Short mmCIF file of C-alpha atoms and ligand atoms in Angstrom, two decimals:
data_model
loop_
_atom_site.label_atom_id
_atom_site.label_comp_id
_atom_site.label_asym_id
_atom_site.label_seq_id
_atom_site.Cartn_x
_atom_site.Cartn_y
_atom_site.Cartn_z
CA UNK I 1 -111.58 15.46 -25.59
CA UNK I 2 -107.86 14.64 -25.94
CA UNK I 3 -106.17 12.49 -23.34
CA UNK I 4 -102.51 11.56 -23.64
CA UNK I 5 -100.94 9.25 -21.08
CA UNK I 6 -97.30 8.25 -20.62
CA UNK I 7 -96.47 8.78 -24.26
CA UNK I 8 -92.98 8.03 -25.53
CA UNK I 9 -91.76 8.74 -29.05
CA UNK I 10 -88.43 7.91 -30.70
CA UNK I 11 -86.71 8.85 -33.90
CA UNK I 12 -84.89 5.64 -34.74
CA UNK I 13 -83.21 4.47 -31.55
CA UNK I 14 -83.25 7.87 -29.86
CA UNK I 15 -86.19 8.52 -27.58
CA UNK I 16 -87.15 12.22 -27.74
CA UNK I 17 -90.48 12.27 -25.85
CA UNK I 18 -90.49 10.66 -22.43
CA UNK I 19 -93.60 9.82 -20.48
CA UNK I 20 -95.71 12.76 -21.68
CA UNK I 21 -99.23 13.10 -20.26
CA UNK I 22 -101.71 15.87 -21.06
CA UNK I 23 -105.39 16.43 -21.48
CA UNK I 24 -107.52 18.99 -23.30
CA UNK I 25 -111.22 19.48 -22.66
CA UNK I 26 -113.78 20.47 -25.29
CA UNK I 27 -113.59 24.24 -26.00
CA UNK I 28 -110.31 24.75 -24.16
CA UNK I 29 -107.36 26.70 -25.49
CA UNK I 30 -104.18 25.16 -24.08
CA UNK I 31 -100.61 26.42 -24.46
CA UNK I 32 -97.66 24.11 -25.12
CA UNK I 33 -94.59 26.12 -24.19
CA UNK I 34 -90.89 25.43 -24.24
CA UNK I 35 -87.65 26.33 -25.99
CA UNK I 36 -86.26 24.95 -29.25
CA UNK I 37 -85.83 21.16 -29.21
CA UNK I 38 -88.12 20.74 -26.20
CA UNK I 39 -90.25 18.26 -28.16
CA UNK I 40 -93.29 20.42 -28.97
CA UNK I 41 -93.36 19.63 -32.69
CA UNK I 42 -92.76 15.94 -32.06
CA UNK I 43 -95.72 15.84 -29.68
CA UNK I 44 -98.03 17.53 -32.20
CA UNK I 45 -96.80 15.19 -34.93
CA UNK I 46 -97.44 12.17 -32.72
CA UNK I 47 -101.02 13.33 -32.06
CA UNK I 48 -101.54 13.74 -35.82
CA UNK I 49 -100.11 10.29 -36.56
CA UNK I 50 -97.10 11.68 -38.43
CA UNK I 51 -94.54 10.00 -36.15
CA UNK I 52 -95.14 6.64 -34.46
CA UNK I 53 -95.43 6.45 -30.69
CA UNK I 54 -93.96 3.31 -29.19
CA UNK I 55 -95.66 3.41 -25.81
CA UNK I 56 -98.40 5.20 -23.95
CA UNK I 57 -101.83 6.18 -25.22
CA UNK I 58 -103.50 8.98 -27.17
CA UNK I 59 -107.26 9.02 -26.83
CA UNK I 60 -109.51 11.43 -28.74
CA UNK I 61 -113.24 11.59 -28.01
CA UNK I 62 -112.84 8.27 -26.16
CA UNK I 63 -111.25 6.39 -29.06
CA UNK I 64 -107.63 5.24 -29.06
CA UNK I 65 -105.96 7.05 -31.97
CA UNK I 66 -102.34 6.21 -31.19
CA UNK I 67 -100.74 5.03 -34.41
CA UNK I 68 -103.85 5.40 -36.51
CA UNK I 69 -103.04 6.66 -39.99
CA UNK I 70 -102.80 10.44 -40.27
CA UNK I 71 -105.68 10.60 -42.79
CA UNK I 72 -107.91 8.71 -40.33
CA UNK I 73 -106.95 11.18 -37.61
CA UNK I 74 -107.73 14.16 -39.87
CA UNK I 75 -111.08 12.60 -40.71
CA UNK I 76 -111.93 12.67 -37.00
CA UNK I 77 -111.36 16.43 -36.92
CA UNK I 78 -107.80 16.80 -35.63
CA UNK I 79 -106.21 19.36 -37.93
CA UNK I 80 -102.59 20.44 -37.58
CA UNK I 81 -101.07 23.68 -38.78
CA UNK I 82 -97.39 22.79 -39.16
CA UNK I 83 -94.42 25.01 -38.46
CA UNK I 84 -93.47 27.34 -41.30
CA UNK I 85 -96.01 29.01 -43.52
CA UNK I 86 -96.82 26.57 -46.29
CA UNK I 87 -99.12 28.49 -48.61
CA UNK I 88 -99.73 27.97 -52.31
CA UNK I 89 -97.91 31.11 -53.42
CA UNK I 90 -99.34 31.18 -56.95
CA UNK I 91 -102.96 30.84 -55.84
CA UNK I 92 -105.21 33.59 -54.52
CA UNK I 93 -106.11 33.77 -50.85
CA UNK I 94 -109.59 32.47 -51.64
CA UNK I 95 -108.18 29.56 -53.66
CA UNK I 96 -105.82 28.68 -50.80
CA UNK I 97 -108.78 28.59 -48.44
CA UNK I 98 -110.87 26.44 -50.75
CA UNK I 99 -108.07 23.84 -50.81
CA UNK I 100 -108.48 23.54 -47.03
CA UNK I 101 -112.11 22.57 -47.50
CA UNK I 102 -111.39 19.86 -50.05
CA UNK I 103 -113.29 17.27 -48.03
CA UNK I 104 -116.51 19.34 -48.09
CA UNK I 105 -119.12 19.30 -50.85
CA UNK I 106 -118.91 22.41 -53.11
CA UNK I 107 -121.87 24.26 -51.56
CA UNK I 108 -120.80 23.53 -48.00
CA UNK I 109 -117.30 24.63 -48.93
CA UNK I 110 -118.56 28.00 -50.21
CA UNK I 111 -120.70 28.44 -47.12
CA UNK I 112 -117.75 27.69 -44.85
CA UNK I 113 -115.56 30.15 -46.79
CA UNK I 114 -118.13 32.96 -46.48
CA UNK I 115 -118.66 32.23 -42.79
CA UNK I 116 -114.93 32.35 -42.04
CA UNK I 117 -114.28 35.51 -44.05
CA UNK I 118 -117.19 37.20 -42.24
CA UNK I 119 -115.58 36.31 -38.93
CA UNK I 120 -112.02 37.23 -39.93
CA UNK I 121 -112.08 40.75 -41.39
CA UNK I 122 -108.28 40.89 -41.63
CA UNK I 123 -108.48 38.17 -44.28
CA UNK I 124 -111.67 39.20 -46.04
CA UNK I 125 -110.03 42.25 -47.57
CA UNK I 126 -107.23 40.07 -48.97
CA UNK I 127 -109.36 37.37 -50.59
CA UNK I 128 -108.44 38.18 -54.21
CA UNK I 129 -104.72 38.73 -53.57
CA UNK I 130 -102.11 36.23 -54.76
CA UNK I 131 -100.91 34.55 -51.58
CA UNK I 132 -97.23 34.83 -52.54
CA UNK I 133 -97.47 38.63 -52.46
CA UNK I 134 -98.65 38.76 -48.83
CA UNK I 135 -96.50 39.54 -45.80
CA UNK I 136 -95.45 36.71 -43.49
CA UNK I 137 -98.12 37.68 -40.97
CA UNK I 138 -100.85 37.75 -43.60
CA UNK I 139 -99.71 34.36 -44.92
CA UNK I 140 -99.98 32.96 -41.40
CA UNK I 141 -103.60 34.16 -41.22
CA UNK I 142 -104.29 32.40 -44.53
CA UNK I 143 -102.79 29.18 -43.20
CA UNK I 144 -104.86 29.37 -40.01
CA UNK I 145 -108.04 30.05 -41.96
CA UNK I 146 -107.25 27.25 -44.44
CA UNK I 147 -107.14 24.82 -41.51
CA UNK I 148 -110.50 26.15 -40.28
CA UNK I 149 -112.01 25.32 -43.68
CA UNK I 150 -111.69 21.66 -42.64
CA UNK I 151 -114.02 22.32 -39.67
CA UNK I 152 -111.57 21.11 -37.00
CA UNK I 153 -112.78 19.72 -33.69
CA UNK I 154 -109.24 20.12 -32.35
CA UNK I 155 -106.75 22.52 -33.91
CA UNK I 156 -103.03 21.88 -33.31
CA UNK I 157 -100.96 24.96 -34.12
CA UNK I 158 -97.18 24.82 -34.24
CA UNK I 159 -95.35 28.09 -33.49
CA UNK I 160 -97.50 30.38 -35.67
CA UNK I 161 -95.64 33.57 -34.73
CA UNK I 162 -92.09 32.39 -35.37
CA UNK I 163 -90.18 35.07 -37.27
CA UNK I 164 -93.06 37.56 -37.41
CA UNK I 165 -92.96 41.27 -36.54
CA UNK I 166 -94.64 42.44 -33.30
CA UNK I 167 -97.62 43.85 -35.25
CA UNK I 168 -98.07 40.60 -37.17
CA UNK I 169 -97.79 38.62 -33.93
CA UNK I 170 -100.65 40.69 -32.50
CA UNK I 171 -102.75 39.97 -35.61
CA UNK I 172 -102.13 36.23 -35.25
CA UNK I 173 -103.11 36.26 -31.57
CA UNK I 174 -106.20 38.39 -32.31
CA UNK I 175 -107.22 35.87 -34.96
CA UNK I 176 -106.63 32.92 -32.63
CA UNK I 177 -108.73 34.64 -29.98
CA UNK I 178 -111.58 34.94 -32.52
CA UNK I 179 -111.16 31.31 -33.57
CA UNK I 180 -111.28 30.11 -29.97
CA UNK I 181 -114.18 32.45 -29.21
CA UNK I 182 -116.12 30.86 -32.07
CA UNK I 183 -115.83 27.50 -30.32
CA UNK I 184 -112.74 25.74 -31.67
CA UNK I 185 -110.63 23.72 -29.24
CA UNK I 186 -106.95 24.65 -29.60
CA UNK I 187 -103.55 23.29 -28.61
CA UNK I 188 -101.06 26.07 -29.30
CA UNK I 189 -97.33 25.38 -29.38
CA UNK I 190 -95.44 28.64 -28.82
CA UNK I 191 -92.25 30.13 -27.49
CA UNK I 192 -94.03 33.42 -26.73
CA UNK I 193 -95.19 32.46 -23.24
CA UNK I 194 -96.56 35.84 -22.27
CA UNK I 195 -99.03 36.23 -25.15
CA UNK I 196 -99.90 32.53 -25.16
CA UNK I 197 -100.83 32.57 -21.50
CA UNK I 198 -103.04 35.61 -22.08
CA UNK I 199 -104.92 33.72 -24.78
CA UNK I 200 -104.96 30.27 -23.18
CA UNK I 201 -106.48 29.38 -19.83
CA UNK I 202 -103.98 26.60 -19.13
CA UNK I 203 -100.66 25.35 -20.31
CA UNK I 204 -97.85 22.83 -20.25
CA UNK I 205 -94.15 23.59 -20.34
CA UNK I 206 -91.86 21.10 -22.07
CA UNK I 207 -88.09 20.78 -21.83
CA UNK I 208 -85.89 17.92 -22.91
CA UNK I 209 -88.84 15.88 -24.20
CA UNK I 210 -90.74 15.97 -20.91
CA UNK I 211 -93.54 18.02 -19.40
CA UNK I 212 -91.73 19.93 -16.66
CA UNK I 213 -94.57 22.18 -15.52
CA UNK I 214 -98.30 22.43 -15.96
CA UNK I 215 -101.04 24.59 -14.55
CA UNK I 216 -103.49 27.37 -15.24
CA UNK I 217 -102.13 30.46 -16.92
CA UNK I 218 -101.89 32.52 -13.74
CA UNK I 219 -99.89 29.76 -12.04
CA UNK I 220 -97.57 29.36 -15.01
CA UNK I 221 -96.99 33.11 -15.26
CA UNK I 222 -96.22 33.37 -11.59
CA UNK I 223 -94.07 30.27 -11.48
CA UNK I 224 -92.17 30.47 -14.66
CA UNK I 225 -92.03 33.74 -16.54
CA UNK I 226 -88.39 34.68 -16.57
CA UNK I 227 -87.26 31.11 -16.10
CA UNK I 228 -84.86 29.89 -18.75
CA UNK I 229 -87.32 27.51 -20.41
CA UNK I 230 -89.91 30.20 -20.95
CA UNK I 231 -87.74 32.87 -22.51
N1 ADP V 301 -86.77 14.00 -37.81
C1 ADP V 301 -86.00 13.92 -36.70
N2 ADP V 301 -85.06 12.96 -36.55
C2 ADP V 301 -84.32 12.86 -35.42
N3 ADP V 301 -84.44 13.70 -34.37
C3 ADP V 301 -85.34 14.69 -34.46
C4 ADP V 301 -86.17 14.87 -35.63
N4 ADP V 301 -86.98 15.93 -35.41
C5 ADP V 301 -86.66 16.40 -34.19
N5 ADP V 301 -85.69 15.66 -33.62
C6 ADP V 301 -85.11 15.86 -32.26
O1 ADP V 301 -86.16 15.70 -31.33
C7 ADP V 301 -86.05 16.65 -30.29
C8 ADP V 301 -87.34 17.45 -30.17
O2 ADP V 301 -87.47 18.27 -31.34
P1 ADP V 301 -88.80 19.06 -31.70
O3 ADP V 301 -89.96 18.17 -31.42
O4 ADP V 301 -88.65 19.60 -33.07
O5 ADP V 301 -88.77 20.23 -30.62
P2 ADP V 301 -89.43 21.69 -30.66
O6 ADP V 301 -90.57 21.67 -31.63
O7 ADP V 301 -89.87 21.94 -29.25
O8 ADP V 301 -88.35 22.63 -31.09
C9 ADP V 301 -84.82 17.48 -30.59
O9 ADP V 301 -83.73 16.98 -29.84
C10 ADP V 301 -84.61 17.28 -32.07
O10 ADP V 301 -83.24 17.38 -32.40
MG1 MG V 302 -90.98 22.83 -33.19
#
């Protein structure tokens, strides 16, 4: 579904991603691990067309999307959940979710909202709450669900558990497990290797702007848990 080959990305004159290759098949959940400054966010932003890539290729569903405009990439079903929890604090949970379905016709949007709230009971009970009054973990669930309103074919999620309590982290992973179980293809950037490798079947480890390790989750756990770049 997604095929990245020898991708390099620079900010100005400084190259920060070097020769990155990765692939994601339909229905996979793939972990993108690595410490701060490894290049995870830059890679997700390059896939979404938010930073230009100066060499290599990014193919999605057999079309070359490298350096397409970000709105064209969204229209093909690649939806990114950026770092940080950007909710509309003054709107209700339900209103936040409806914003995520802005591209749908009103009836389809309602249908999608009802379907998602049925599948995500943790959110259903919060639907009338003002989003600004929710905990960080609850806000993260809203942001995930808002992205699902756009009916993603590929969901890119950037460090959704950063700064959350252990209980909230569990809720986020439970929700992601439901989302993946319902058929969404996911690329999950995380520093929590242990939980990510329980959820995902495969992963890549980045450091210094390169992929330094890849494999199925069992291999990555055996090879790398405890190594500096996974802690
Ligand atoms: N807007 C930017 N301008 C210049 N350098 C940046 C910018 N954003 C990130 N970088 C640099 O790119 C590298 C990769 O950062 P990033 O992709 O944010 O890593 P991660 O998400 O893994 O923490 C880092 O060295 C960081 O300092
Ligand atoms: Mg980042």
